[in-house]
mmCIF file of C-alpha atoms in Angstrom:
data_model
loop_
_atom_site.group_PDB
_atom_site.id
_atom_site.type_symbol
_atom_site.label_atom_id
_atom_site.label_comp_id
_atom_site.label_asym_id
_atom_site.label_seq_id
_atom_site.Cartn_x
_atom_site.Cartn_y
_atom_site.Cartn_z
ATOM 1 C CA MET A 1 0.643 22.895 -43.114
ATOM 2 C CA MET A 2 4.155 23.988 -41.525
ATOM 3 C CA HIS A 3 2.954 23.430 -38.127
ATOM 4 C CA ALA A 4 2.208 20.246 -38.646
ATOM 5 C CA LEU A 5 5.573 19.666 -40.426
ATOM 6 C CA TYR A 6 7.135 20.780 -37.487
ATOM 7 C CA TYR A 7 5.782 18.751 -35.095
ATOM 8 C CA PHE A 8 6.147 15.534 -37.090
ATOM 9 C CA LEU A 9 10.091 16.573 -37.504
ATOM 10 C CA LEU A 10 10.015 17.295 -33.764
ATOM 11 C CA PHE A 11 8.507 13.737 -33.203
ATOM 12 C CA ALA A 12 11.277 12.138 -35.178
ATOM 13 C CA SER A 13 14.133 13.931 -34.151
ATOM 14 C CA SER A 14 13.323 13.171 -30.627
ATOM 15 C CA LEU A 15 12.559 9.610 -31.273
ATOM 16 C CA ILE A 16 15.743 9.166 -32.827
ATOM 17 C CA THR A 17 17.722 11.111 -30.371
ATOM 18 C CA PHE A 18 16.332 8.823 -27.585
ATOM 19 C CA PHE A 19 17.573 6.250 -29.200
ATOM 20 C CA LEU A 20 21.127 7.631 -30.223
ATOM 21 C CA LEU A 21 21.491 8.759 -26.406
ATOM 22 C CA PHE A 22 20.232 5.759 -24.759
ATOM 23 C CA PRO A 23 23.446 3.239 -25.511
ATOM 24 C CA PHE A 24 25.383 6.536 -23.583
ATOM 25 C CA LEU A 25 22.918 6.903 -20.528
ATOM 26 C CA THR A 26 22.725 3.259 -19.781
ATOM 27 C CA VAL A 27 26.472 2.628 -20.353
ATOM 28 C CA LEU A 28 27.135 5.664 -18.097
ATOM 29 C CA VAL A 29 25.131 4.428 -15.367
ATOM 30 C CA SER A 30 26.376 1.089 -15.510
ATOM 31 C CA LEU A 31 29.657 2.158 -14.272
ATOM 32 C CA LEU A 32 28.271 3.194 -11.255
ATOM 33 C CA VAL A 33 26.829 -0.400 -10.514
ATOM 34 C CA ARG A 34 28.434 -3.129 -9.088
ATOM 35 C CA GLU A 35 28.708 -6.133 -11.309
ATOM 36 C CA LYS A 36 27.641 -9.318 -9.988
ATOM 37 C CA LYS A 37 30.282 -12.440 -8.815
ATOM 38 C CA PHE A 38 29.694 -15.872 -8.587
ATOM 39 C CA GLN A 39 31.317 -18.568 -6.297
ATOM 40 C CA LYS A 40 32.026 -21.701 -7.828
ATOM 41 C CA SER A 41 28.950 -24.254 -7.601
ATOM 42 C CA SER A 42 29.740 -27.627 -5.689
ATOM 43 C CA GLU A 43 27.345 -29.331 -8.089
ATOM 44 C CA GLN A 44 27.704 -30.243 -11.833
ATOM 45 C CA LYS A 45 24.883 -30.035 -13.884
ATOM 46 C CA ASP A 46 24.166 -32.119 -16.883
ATOM 47 C CA PHE A 47 24.296 -30.168 -20.170
ATOM 48 C CA GLY A 48 23.127 -31.228 -23.775
ATOM 49 C CA ILE A 49 24.549 -29.619 -26.271
ATOM 50 C CA ILE A 50 23.316 -29.416 -29.740
ATOM 51 C CA ILE A 51 25.187 -28.467 -32.435
ATOM 52 C CA THR A 52 23.034 -27.650 -35.754
ATOM 53 C CA ALA A 53 25.070 -28.213 -38.288
ATOM 54 C CA TYR A 54 23.832 -27.806 -42.434
ATOM 55 C CA LYS A 55 25.408 -29.372 -45.372
ATOM 56 C CA ASN A 56 28.610 -28.910 -44.265
ATOM 57 C CA LEU A 57 29.924 -31.399 -41.101
ATOM 58 C CA LEU A 58 33.482 -30.989 -41.314
ATOM 59 C CA ILE A 59 33.259 -27.540 -40.035
ATOM 60 C CA THR A 60 31.865 -29.015 -36.756
ATOM 61 C CA ARG A 61 35.525 -30.877 -35.712
ATOM 62 C CA PRO A 62 36.928 -28.160 -33.757
ATOM 63 C CA LEU A 63 34.170 -27.595 -31.930
ATOM 64 C CA ILE A 64 33.755 -31.146 -30.988
ATOM 65 C CA GLU A 65 37.192 -31.268 -30.044
ATOM 66 C CA SER A 66 36.900 -28.125 -28.301
ATOM 67 C CA ILE A 67 33.846 -29.463 -26.179
ATOM 68 C CA LEU A 68 35.830 -32.541 -25.402
ATOM 69 C CA GLU A 69 38.498 -30.535 -24.084
ATOM 70 C CA GLN A 70 36.589 -28.870 -21.425
ATOM 71 C CA GLY A 71 37.488 -29.332 -17.960
ATOM 72 C CA TYR A 72 34.056 -30.592 -17.098
ATOM 73 C CA ASP A 73 32.651 -34.589 -17.368
ATOM 74 C CA THR A 74 28.642 -34.374 -17.143
ATOM 75 C CA PHE A 75 27.726 -33.305 -20.662
ATOM 76 C CA GLN A 76 26.424 -34.899 -24.402
ATOM 77 C CA ILE A 77 26.772 -33.462 -27.440
ATOM 78 C CA TYR A 78 24.185 -33.953 -30.349
ATOM 79 C CA LEU A 79 25.392 -33.085 -33.486
ATOM 80 C CA ILE A 80 22.482 -32.802 -35.882
ATOM 81 C CA ALA A 81 23.609 -33.510 -39.682
ATOM 82 C CA ASP A 82 21.226 -31.785 -41.534
ATOM 83 C CA ASP A 83 21.748 -32.444 -45.383
ATOM 84 C CA CYS A 84 25.015 -33.527 -44.737
ATOM 85 C CA SER A 85 26.444 -36.584 -47.152
ATOM 86 C CA ALA A 86 27.291 -40.058 -45.423
ATOM 87 C CA GLU A 87 31.034 -39.411 -46.525
ATOM 88 C CA GLN A 88 31.037 -36.269 -44.055
ATOM 89 C CA ILE A 89 29.706 -38.187 -41.138
ATOM 90 C CA LEU A 90 32.222 -41.114 -41.562
ATOM 91 C CA THR A 91 35.034 -38.083 -41.037
ATOM 92 C CA ILE A 92 33.762 -37.438 -37.619
ATOM 93 C CA PRO A 93 35.129 -39.644 -34.764
ATOM 94 C CA GLU A 94 33.455 -41.785 -32.867
ATOM 95 C CA ASN A 95 33.365 -40.738 -28.889
ATOM 96 C CA PRO A 96 30.672 -41.922 -26.465
ATOM 97 C CA LYS A 97 29.964 -38.489 -25.506
ATOM 98 C CA LEU A 98 29.176 -37.566 -29.017
ATOM 99 C CA LYS A 99 25.686 -38.818 -30.744
ATOM 100 C CA ILE A 100 25.546 -37.977 -34.832
ATOM 101 C CA CYS A 101 21.987 -37.387 -35.124
ATOM 102 C CA LEU A 102 20.878 -37.552 -39.153
ATOM 103 C CA PRO A 103 17.364 -36.632 -39.717
ATOM 104 C CA PRO A 104 15.322 -38.637 -42.255
ATOM 105 C CA LYS A 105 14.859 -36.128 -44.410
ATOM 106 C CA LYS A 106 16.309 -32.460 -44.923
ATOM 107 C CA LEU A 107 15.191 -30.037 -42.254
ATOM 108 C CA GLY A 108 16.560 -26.420 -43.792
ATOM 109 C CA SER A 109 15.903 -24.942 -40.550
ATOM 110 C CA LYS A 110 17.407 -24.160 -37.134
ATOM 111 C CA VAL A 111 14.237 -24.449 -35.422
ATOM 112 C CA ARG A 112 13.446 -27.941 -36.709
ATOM 113 C CA SER A 113 17.120 -28.992 -36.232
ATOM 114 C CA LEU A 114 16.677 -27.833 -32.439
ATOM 115 C CA ILE A 115 13.675 -29.680 -32.318
ATOM 116 C CA PHE A 116 14.699 -32.638 -33.904
ATOM 117 C CA GLY A 117 17.910 -32.833 -31.524
ATOM 118 C CA MET A 118 15.532 -32.310 -28.521
ATOM 119 C CA SER A 119 14.005 -35.765 -29.902
ATOM 120 C CA GLN A 120 17.459 -37.474 -30.008
ATOM 121 C CA THR A 121 18.579 -36.939 -26.418
ATOM 122 C CA ILE A 122 19.582 -40.281 -24.537
ATOM 123 C CA ARG A 123 18.501 -38.902 -21.021
ATOM 124 C CA ASN A 124 17.167 -35.901 -19.147
ATOM 125 C CA HIS A 125 19.845 -33.072 -18.965
ATOM 126 C CA ASP A 126 19.271 -30.190 -16.694
ATOM 127 C CA ALA A 127 20.300 -27.314 -19.568
ATOM 128 C CA ILE A 128 20.468 -27.168 -23.222
ATOM 129 C CA ILE A 129 23.286 -25.718 -24.744
ATOM 130 C CA VAL A 130 23.115 -24.488 -28.635
ATOM 131 C CA MET A 131 25.667 -23.870 -30.658
ATOM 132 C CA ASP A 132 26.384 -22.869 -34.180
ATOM 133 C CA ALA A 133 28.643 -25.314 -36.310
ATOM 134 C CA ASP A 134 31.537 -22.882 -36.758
ATOM 135 C CA ASN A 135 31.894 -21.701 -33.191
ATOM 136 C CA LEU A 136 34.468 -23.052 -31.024
ATOM 137 C CA MET A 137 34.185 -23.480 -27.085
ATOM 138 C CA HIS A 138 36.494 -21.881 -24.520
ATOM 139 C CA PRO A 139 37.784 -24.894 -21.910
ATOM 140 C CA ASP A 140 36.026 -23.087 -18.923
ATOM 141 C CA PHE A 141 32.688 -22.621 -20.901
ATOM 142 C CA LEU A 142 30.860 -25.401 -19.203
ATOM 143 C CA THR A 143 32.262 -24.518 -15.443
ATOM 144 C CA VAL A 144 31.348 -20.861 -15.786
ATOM 145 C CA ALA A 145 27.656 -21.588 -17.255
ATOM 146 C CA ASN A 146 27.492 -24.414 -14.276
ATOM 147 C CA ASN A 147 28.371 -21.606 -11.749
ATOM 148 C CA TYR A 148 25.115 -19.513 -13.152
ATOM 149 C CA MET A 149 23.048 -22.025 -12.887
ATOM 150 C CA GLY A 150 24.160 -22.897 -9.448
ATOM 151 C CA ALA A 151 23.374 -19.381 -8.779
ATOM 152 C CA GLY A 152 19.691 -19.796 -9.858
ATOM 153 C CA TYR A 153 19.795 -18.570 -13.309
ATOM 154 C CA THR A 154 17.551 -20.674 -16.059
ATOM 155 C CA ALA A 155 18.876 -18.870 -19.094
ATOM 156 C CA ILE A 156 22.328 -17.831 -19.341
ATOM 157 C CA GLN A 157 23.847 -16.033 -22.715
ATOM 158 C CA GLY A 158 27.826 -16.737 -23.289
ATOM 159 C CA LYS A 159 30.115 -14.073 -24.852
ATOM 160 C CA ARG A 160 30.647 -14.409 -28.558
ATOM 161 C CA VAL A 161 33.913 -13.190 -29.674
ATOM 162 C CA ALA A 162 35.652 -13.256 -33.181
ATOM 163 C CA LYS A 163 37.200 -16.184 -34.201
ATOM 164 C CA ASN A 164 38.952 -14.574 -37.345
ATOM 165 C CA LEU A 165 40.086 -11.065 -37.930
ATOM 166 C CA ASP A 166 41.426 -11.935 -41.231
ATOM 167 C CA SER A 167 39.955 -8.608 -43.341
ATOM 168 C CA THR A 168 38.552 -5.592 -43.092
ATOM 169 C CA THR A 169 34.897 -6.914 -43.329
ATOM 170 C CA ALA A 170 35.745 -9.377 -40.690
ATOM 171 C CA CYS A 171 36.727 -6.981 -38.451
ATOM 172 C CA LEU A 172 34.257 -4.676 -38.827
ATOM 173 C CA ASP A 173 31.682 -7.639 -38.042
ATOM 174 C CA ALA A 174 33.684 -8.304 -35.005
ATOM 175 C CA THR A 175 33.361 -4.321 -33.789
ATOM 176 C CA GLY A 176 29.874 -4.768 -34.124
ATOM 177 C CA GLU A 177 29.609 -7.643 -32.201
ATOM 178 C CA LEU A 178 31.727 -6.284 -29.092
ATOM 179 C CA TYR A 179 29.631 -3.226 -29.545
ATOM 180 C CA PHE A 180 26.509 -5.300 -29.200
ATOM 181 C CA ASN A 181 28.181 -7.688 -26.096
ATOM 182 C CA TYR A 182 28.992 -4.403 -24.007
ATOM 183 C CA THR A 183 25.437 -2.600 -24.561
ATOM 184 C CA GLN A 184 22.891 -5.278 -25.182
ATOM 185 C CA LYS A 185 24.302 -7.631 -23.093
ATOM 186 C CA LEU A 186 26.789 -6.441 -20.404
ATOM 187 C CA VAL A 187 25.111 -3.460 -19.286
ATOM 188 C CA PRO A 188 21.507 -4.916 -19.081
ATOM 189 C CA TRP A 189 22.601 -7.387 -16.827
ATOM 190 C CA ILE A 190 24.775 -4.986 -14.616
ATOM 191 C CA LEU A 191 21.096 -2.837 -14.819
ATOM 192 C CA ASN A 192 19.192 -5.899 -13.463
ATOM 193 C CA SER A 193 17.326 -6.527 -17.060
ATOM 194 C CA SER A 194 18.370 -9.108 -19.302
ATOM 195 C CA ALA A 195 20.973 -9.469 -22.045
ATOM 196 C CA ASN A 196 20.098 -10.312 -25.344
ATOM 197 C CA ILE A 197 20.116 -13.903 -27.054
ATOM 198 C CA ALA A 198 23.510 -14.161 -29.611
ATOM 199 C CA GLY A 199 21.704 -16.719 -31.511
ATOM 200 C CA SER A 200 24.355 -19.329 -30.214
ATOM 201 C CA GLY A 201 26.443 -19.544 -26.985
ATOM 202 C CA MET A 202 23.175 -19.916 -24.929
ATOM 203 C CA VAL A 203 22.220 -22.000 -22.076
ATOM 204 C CA ILE A 204 18.676 -22.798 -21.160
ATOM 205 C CA GLU A 205 16.912 -24.780 -19.037
ATOM 206 C CA THR A 206 15.926 -28.002 -20.244
ATOM 207 C CA GLU A 207 12.239 -27.883 -19.676
ATOM 208 C CA LEU A 208 12.314 -24.045 -20.448
ATOM 209 C CA PHE A 209 13.923 -24.661 -23.593
ATOM 210 C CA LYS A 210 10.850 -27.439 -24.563
ATOM 211 C CA LYS A 211 8.292 -24.933 -23.578
ATOM 212 C CA TYR A 212 9.959 -22.626 -26.072
ATOM 213 C CA LEU A 213 10.163 -25.078 -28.852
ATOM 214 C CA SER A 214 6.184 -25.673 -28.322
ATOM 215 C CA SER A 215 5.377 -22.040 -27.760
ATOM 216 C CA PRO A 216 2.270 -20.578 -30.621
ATOM 217 C CA ARG A 217 4.913 -18.851 -32.589
ATOM 218 C CA ILE A 218 7.530 -21.507 -32.930
ATOM 219 C CA ARG A 219 4.252 -24.230 -33.394
ATOM 220 C CA GLU A 220 2.351 -22.187 -35.631
ATOM 221 C CA ASN A 221 5.549 -21.499 -37.899
ATOM 222 C CA SER A 222 7.790 -24.613 -37.458
ATOM 223 C CA GLU A 223 7.215 -26.198 -41.175
ATOM 224 C CA GLY A 224 7.704 -22.469 -42.735
ATOM 225 C CA LEU A 225 10.711 -20.539 -42.612
ATOM 226 C CA ILE A 226 11.789 -19.268 -39.020
ATOM 227 C CA ILE A 227 14.761 -16.588 -39.222
ATOM 228 C CA ALA A 228 14.253 -14.893 -36.297
ATOM 229 C CA GLU A 229 14.603 -17.813 -33.704
ATOM 230 C CA ASP A 230 16.590 -16.108 -31.062
ATOM 231 C CA LYS A 231 14.679 -13.163 -30.546
ATOM 232 C CA ILE A 232 11.833 -15.653 -30.483
ATOM 233 C CA LEU A 233 13.469 -17.177 -27.402
ATOM 234 C CA GLN A 234 14.521 -13.804 -25.822
ATOM 235 C CA ASN A 235 10.853 -12.558 -26.424
ATOM 236 C CA PHE A 236 9.533 -15.669 -24.734
ATOM 237 C CA LEU A 237 12.093 -15.804 -22.032
ATOM 238 C CA VAL A 238 11.581 -12.073 -20.792
ATOM 239 C CA GLY A 239 7.881 -12.548 -21.353
ATOM 240 C CA ASN A 240 7.520 -15.001 -19.006
ATOM 241 C CA ASN A 241 9.558 -13.070 -16.284
ATOM 242 C CA ILE A 242 12.944 -15.101 -16.822
ATOM 243 C CA GLN A 243 15.900 -13.209 -16.890
ATOM 244 C CA ILE A 244 18.568 -13.671 -19.499
ATOM 245 C CA ALA A 245 22.043 -13.540 -17.517
ATOM 246 C CA PHE A 246 25.140 -12.777 -19.497
ATOM 247 C CA ALA A 247 28.569 -14.676 -18.790
ATOM 248 C CA LYS A 248 31.148 -12.794 -19.930
ATOM 249 C CA ASP A 249 33.625 -15.305 -19.238
ATOM 250 C CA ALA A 250 31.771 -18.284 -21.006
ATOM 251 C CA LEU A 251 33.419 -17.574 -24.069
ATOM 252 C CA VAL A 252 32.564 -18.990 -27.491
ATOM 253 C CA TYR A 253 34.793 -17.917 -30.771
ATOM 254 C CA ASP A 254 32.382 -17.316 -33.701
ATOM 255 C CA GLU A 255 33.589 -17.147 -37.215
ATOM 256 C CA LYS A 256 32.932 -13.454 -38.629
ATOM 257 C CA ILE A 257 32.196 -12.740 -42.228
ATOM 258 C CA SER A 258 34.813 -12.158 -44.689
ATOM 259 C CA LYS A 259 33.172 -11.284 -47.498
ATOM 260 C CA SER A 260 30.915 -8.615 -48.713
ATOM 261 C CA ASP A 261 28.266 -10.461 -50.323
ATOM 262 C CA GLN A 262 28.176 -13.369 -47.264
ATOM 263 C CA LEU A 263 27.492 -10.016 -45.079
ATOM 264 C CA VAL A 264 24.869 -9.025 -47.350
ATOM 265 C CA ARG A 265 23.101 -12.273 -46.907
ATOM 266 C CA GLN A 266 23.347 -12.349 -43.324
ATOM 267 C CA ARG A 267 22.418 -8.637 -42.802
ATOM 268 C CA SER A 268 19.195 -9.334 -44.938
ATOM 269 C CA ARG A 269 18.219 -11.947 -42.268
ATOM 270 C CA TRP A 270 19.141 -9.823 -39.317
ATOM 271 C CA LEU A 271 16.998 -6.939 -40.782
ATOM 272 C CA ARG A 272 14.207 -8.699 -41.602
ATOM 273 C CA SER A 273 14.199 -10.375 -38.069
ATOM 274 C CA TYR A 274 14.632 -6.791 -36.860
ATOM 275 C CA PHE A 275 11.380 -5.557 -38.523
ATOM 276 C CA GLU A 276 9.154 -8.528 -37.881
ATOM 277 C CA ASN A 277 9.944 -8.192 -33.602
ATOM 278 C CA THR A 278 9.447 -4.473 -33.463
ATOM 279 C CA GLN A 279 5.844 -5.390 -32.547
ATOM 280 C CA TYR A 280 7.021 -7.892 -29.520
ATOM 281 C CA SER A 281 9.340 -5.036 -27.997
ATOM 282 C CA LEU A 282 6.485 -2.640 -28.007
ATOM 283 C CA GLN A 283 4.405 -5.799 -26.349
ATOM 284 C CA LEU A 284 7.151 -5.922 -23.623
ATOM 285 C CA ILE A 285 7.418 -2.431 -23.026
ATOM 286 C CA LEU A 286 3.747 -2.394 -22.650
ATOM 287 C CA SER A 287 3.746 -5.343 -20.444
ATOM 288 C CA GLY A 288 6.481 -3.650 -18.322
ATOM 289 C CA ILE A 289 4.748 -0.417 -17.642
ATOM 290 C CA GLU A 290 1.520 -2.407 -16.909
ATOM 291 C CA ARG A 291 3.277 -5.132 -14.552
ATOM 292 C CA PHE A 292 5.757 -2.532 -13.126
ATOM 293 C CA SER A 293 8.512 -5.146 -14.724
ATOM 294 C CA PHE A 294 11.802 -3.239 -15.110
ATOM 295 C CA ASN A 295 13.267 -6.352 -17.245
ATOM 296 C CA LYS A 296 10.232 -6.265 -19.333
ATOM 297 C CA PHE A 297 10.672 -2.529 -19.865
ATOM 298 C CA PHE A 298 13.934 -2.228 -20.414
ATOM 299 C CA PHE A 299 14.814 -4.977 -22.424
ATOM 300 C CA GLY A 300 11.709 -4.087 -24.720
ATOM 301 C CA ILE A 301 13.589 -0.546 -25.036
ATOM 302 C CA MET A 302 16.587 -2.266 -26.180
ATOM 303 C CA THR A 303 15.173 -4.412 -28.726
ATOM 304 C CA LEU A 304 13.170 -1.972 -30.363
ATOM 305 C CA SER A 305 16.275 0.283 -30.976
ATOM 306 C CA PRO A 306 17.037 0.468 -34.801
ATOM 307 C CA PRO A 307 20.041 -1.196 -36.323
ATOM 308 C CA LEU A 308 23.041 1.279 -36.154
ATOM 309 C CA PHE A 309 23.291 2.231 -39.926
ATOM 310 C CA ILE A 310 19.562 3.229 -39.811
ATOM 311 C CA LEU A 311 20.190 5.847 -36.614
ATOM 312 C CA ILE A 312 23.019 7.119 -38.501
ATOM 313 C CA PHE A 313 21.269 7.799 -41.752
ATOM 314 C CA SER A 314 18.136 8.721 -39.911
ATOM 315 C CA CYS A 315 19.983 11.273 -37.772
ATOM 316 C CA ALA A 316 21.972 12.380 -41.196
ATOM 317 C CA ILE A 317 18.612 13.144 -42.760
ATOM 318 C CA LEU A 318 16.790 14.729 -39.950
ATOM 319 C CA PHE A 319 20.057 17.072 -39.668
ATOM 320 C CA VAL A 320 19.646 18.179 -43.117
ATOM 321 C CA ILE A 321 15.884 18.491 -43.195
ATOM 322 C CA ASN A 322 15.913 20.238 -39.811
ATOM 323 C CA LEU A 323 18.884 22.617 -40.643
ATOM 324 C CA LEU A 324 16.567 23.851 -43.839
ATOM 325 C CA LEU A 325 13.468 24.106 -42.280
ATOM 326 C CA PHE A 326 13.909 24.272 -38.414
ATOM 327 C CA PRO A 327 17.447 25.094 -37.848
ATOM 328 C CA PRO A 328 16.952 24.607 -33.508
ATOM 329 C CA LEU A 329 16.084 20.962 -34.234
ATOM 330 C CA SER A 330 19.156 20.438 -36.215
ATOM 331 C CA ILE A 331 20.840 21.131 -33.265
ATOM 332 C CA MET A 332 19.585 18.104 -31.273
ATOM 333 C CA MET A 333 20.239 16.051 -33.835
ATOM 334 C CA PHE A 334 24.030 16.818 -34.291
ATOM 335 C CA SER A 335 24.441 16.824 -30.597
ATOM 336 C CA GLY A 336 22.637 13.490 -30.588
ATOM 337 C CA GLY A 337 24.690 12.204 -33.205
ATOM 338 C CA GLY A 338 27.840 13.423 -31.702
ATOM 339 C CA ILE A 339 27.491 11.877 -28.726
ATOM 340 C CA PHE A 340 26.247 8.603 -30.479
ATOM 341 C CA VAL A 341 29.874 8.275 -32.060
ATOM 342 C CA LEU A 342 31.836 9.358 -29.220
ATOM 343 C CA ASN A 343 30.232 6.578 -27.049
ATOM 344 C CA PHE A 344 30.362 4.111 -29.752
ATOM 345 C CA LEU A 345 34.143 4.834 -29.736
ATOM 346 C CA TRP A 346 33.940 4.815 -25.822
ATOM 347 C CA VAL A 347 32.414 1.053 -25.571
ATOM 348 C CA LEU A 348 35.265 -0.043 -28.298
ATOM 349 C CA TYR A 349 37.477 1.201 -25.495
ATOM 350 C CA LEU A 350 35.740 -0.232 -22.576
ATOM 351 C CA GLY A 351 35.251 -3.407 -24.188
ATOM 352 C CA ASN A 352 39.222 -3.628 -24.847
ATOM 353 C CA ALA A 353 38.901 -3.863 -28.842
ATOM 354 C CA PRO A 354 42.060 -5.595 -30.113
ATOM 355 C CA LYS A 355 44.074 -3.386 -32.606
ATOM 356 C CA ALA A 356 42.786 -5.203 -35.764
ATOM 357 C CA ILE A 357 39.670 -3.547 -35.103
ATOM 358 C CA TRP A 358 40.734 -0.104 -34.444
ATOM 359 C CA SER A 359 43.051 0.044 -37.504
ATOM 360 C CA ASN A 360 39.999 -0.939 -39.908
ATOM 361 C CA LEU A 361 37.479 1.295 -38.555
ATOM 362 C CA TYR A 362 38.246 3.703 -41.814
ATOM 363 C CA GLY A 363 36.299 0.679 -43.767
ATOM 364 C CA ILE A 364 32.967 1.573 -41.893
ATOM 365 C CA PRO A 365 31.064 3.691 -44.492
ATOM 366 C CA ALA A 366 31.714 0.776 -47.245
ATOM 367 C CA PHE A 367 30.266 -1.786 -44.280
ATOM 368 C CA ILE A 368 27.181 0.467 -44.197
ATOM 369 C CA THR A 369 26.615 0.397 -47.770
ATOM 370 C CA TYR A 370 26.389 -3.744 -47.971
ATOM 371 C CA GLN A 371 23.769 -3.331 -45.309
ATOM 372 C CA VAL A 372 22.192 -0.766 -46.840
ATOM 373 C CA LEU A 373 22.103 -3.180 -49.939
ATOM 374 C CA ALA A 374 20.906 -5.569 -47.565
ATOM 375 C CA LEU A 375 17.812 -3.759 -47.149
ATOM 376 C CA PHE A 376 16.885 -4.587 -50.926
ATOM 377 C CA THR A 377 17.122 -8.375 -50.302
ATOM 378 C CA MET A 378 14.858 -8.459 -47.194
ATOM 379 C CA LYS A 379 12.222 -10.016 -49.086
ATOM 380 C CA LYS A 380 14.193 -12.914 -50.185
ATOM 381 C CA ALA A 381 15.063 -13.576 -46.834
ATOM 382 C CA GLY A 382 11.621 -14.644 -45.931
ATOM 383 C CA LYS A 383 11.449 -17.213 -48.218
ATOM 384 C CA ASP A 384 14.691 -18.567 -48.686
ATOM 385 C CA PHE A 385 17.023 -20.243 -45.742
ATOM 386 C CA LEU A 386 19.910 -17.593 -46.836
ATOM 387 C CA VAL A 387 22.551 -19.845 -45.025
ATOM 388 C CA THR A 388 26.058 -18.278 -44.753
ATOM 389 C CA GLU A 389 29.314 -19.994 -45.807
ATOM 390 C CA GLN A 390 31.692 -21.106 -43.227
ATOM 391 C CA VAL A 391 34.969 -22.033 -43.851
ATOM 392 C CA LYS A 392 37.177 -20.991 -40.916
ATOM 393 C CA MET A 393 38.337 -24.544 -40.040
ATOM 394 C CA VAL A 394 41.000 -24.085 -36.882
ATOM 395 C CA SER A 395 41.146 -25.035 -33.606
ATOM 396 C CA LEU A 396 41.670 -23.340 -30.353
ATOM 397 C CA LYS A 397 45.422 -23.925 -30.482
ATOM 398 C CA GLU A 398 45.826 -22.746 -33.965
ATOM 399 C CA LEU A 399 43.797 -19.753 -33.596
ATOM 400 C CA GLU A 400 46.070 -18.907 -31.073
ATOM 401 C CA VAL A 401 49.049 -19.557 -33.229
ATOM 402 C CA GLU A 402 47.133 -17.918 -36.213
ATOM 403 C CA ARG A 403 46.747 -14.533 -34.143
ATOM 404 C CA GLU A 404 50.311 -14.180 -33.343
ATOM 405 C CA LYS A 405 51.756 -14.934 -36.556
ATOM 406 C CA ASN A 406 49.259 -12.976 -39.310
ATOM 407 C CA PRO A 407 48.201 -9.642 -38.841
ATOM 408 C CA VAL A 408 44.872 -8.458 -40.604
ATOM 409 C CA GLN A 409 44.937 -8.713 -44.275
ATOM 410 C CA GLN A 410 43.639 -5.736 -45.613
ATOM 411 C CA GLU A 411 40.705 -6.361 -48.440
#
C-alpha cells in the first residue's frame, strides 16, 4: 500500500515540479536566442477589423477613434452591435471606414458575432483583426502587423497591455497578463514555436480565418455557447502547422478587471476553457512527437500547464503530504516552488512591470482566493454567457494623462 502511495506521490510531485520549472527553463533558454527583427513592408495589406460589442456600444467609441487615427490607410472597421439599442447606434459618428452591423436577432456569443461580421464584409480583405469593445489600438498597430504579414506570417498576436491600473485587483489582473505575455507569447515565439492567442488583438489571414469559423469545433457548437473561441483558434492554427507570431510592438490596451465579482465571472470562463482544452493540448503534444513538429510539441506542453493558482496550491499540498510521509519528495516540491516564485518575479522585472504592479503584489493571496471561488461557478460558465462589465471609457490621450496624474488607488 505504501509503495503504491509513494509511486503515486512521486508521479504527482514530478509532474507539478515539471510545470513549476518549465517557465524558468524556457525563459533562460530564450535569453540565449536572438529575437527576430523585420523590415518595414513596402506593400500595405488590406485589413478588416471586427469589433464585437455586446449590449454596450458606447464603450467602443474610443477604440474606433484610435483605429481611425492609425498612420495606415488600407482598412475597414466592422462594428458588430449585438443586442445594442438604436439610441446607442445613433451616438456612433458616421465614417466611410466604419460599417455598423446590426444583427437581425440577439447573438449572445462572440463566435456568432465573428461569423456575422464576416458575412458583412464589403470586400475581400487580406487579413482579419479581432478587437474587443473595450480595447484601444496603438497608433502603430496596423503598421507593425503589416510588417509581420509582409515577412510571410499569416497569424499574428499583438501585445495586450493594461488600460487601467486603478485598483489592486486591476493591477494583479495586469500582472498575470504581463507574465503570460512574456512566458507564453514572447518566449515561445523567440524559441520558434507559437504565441498563444489572447482573445483580441490578433491578426489572421482572411482565408485562414474563414476555415477556422467553418472548422468542426466551431460549426458543431455555433448554436450553443462557446467560451473558448481563442483556444479553439490557436489549436486550429498550430494543428494546421501555422506558427503564431508575437508582435510585441503591436500594442492593444485592454481593460483590466477592477471588481472582485467581475474577476470571479471572468476566471470562471477561463478555468472552464482551460479544462475543456486539456485534451486538445495533449493531442498537440502527441502529434508533435509523431510528426517531429517542435511547434506542436512545445505549444501543447505550454497550453497544458495548469493555471498559476492551481500550480501553487498543488505544490503546497504535495509539500505538506510529502513532508509527513516521504520527506525526500518534499525537498523537490520546496525547490520547485521556490524557483517558480523567483522566476515569476524575474519575469516581472524582464517585462518592465510598472511600479503600480510591484506595489500591489501584497494582494496576491486575496486574488488567488477569488480564483478558487471561480472554480465553484465553472458549471454556470458552461450554460451562461458570463460577460464582464466594461466601464473604462477613455481615449489614448486621456489614458496617458490619467496615468501621470492619478496614482493607483488601493482597494
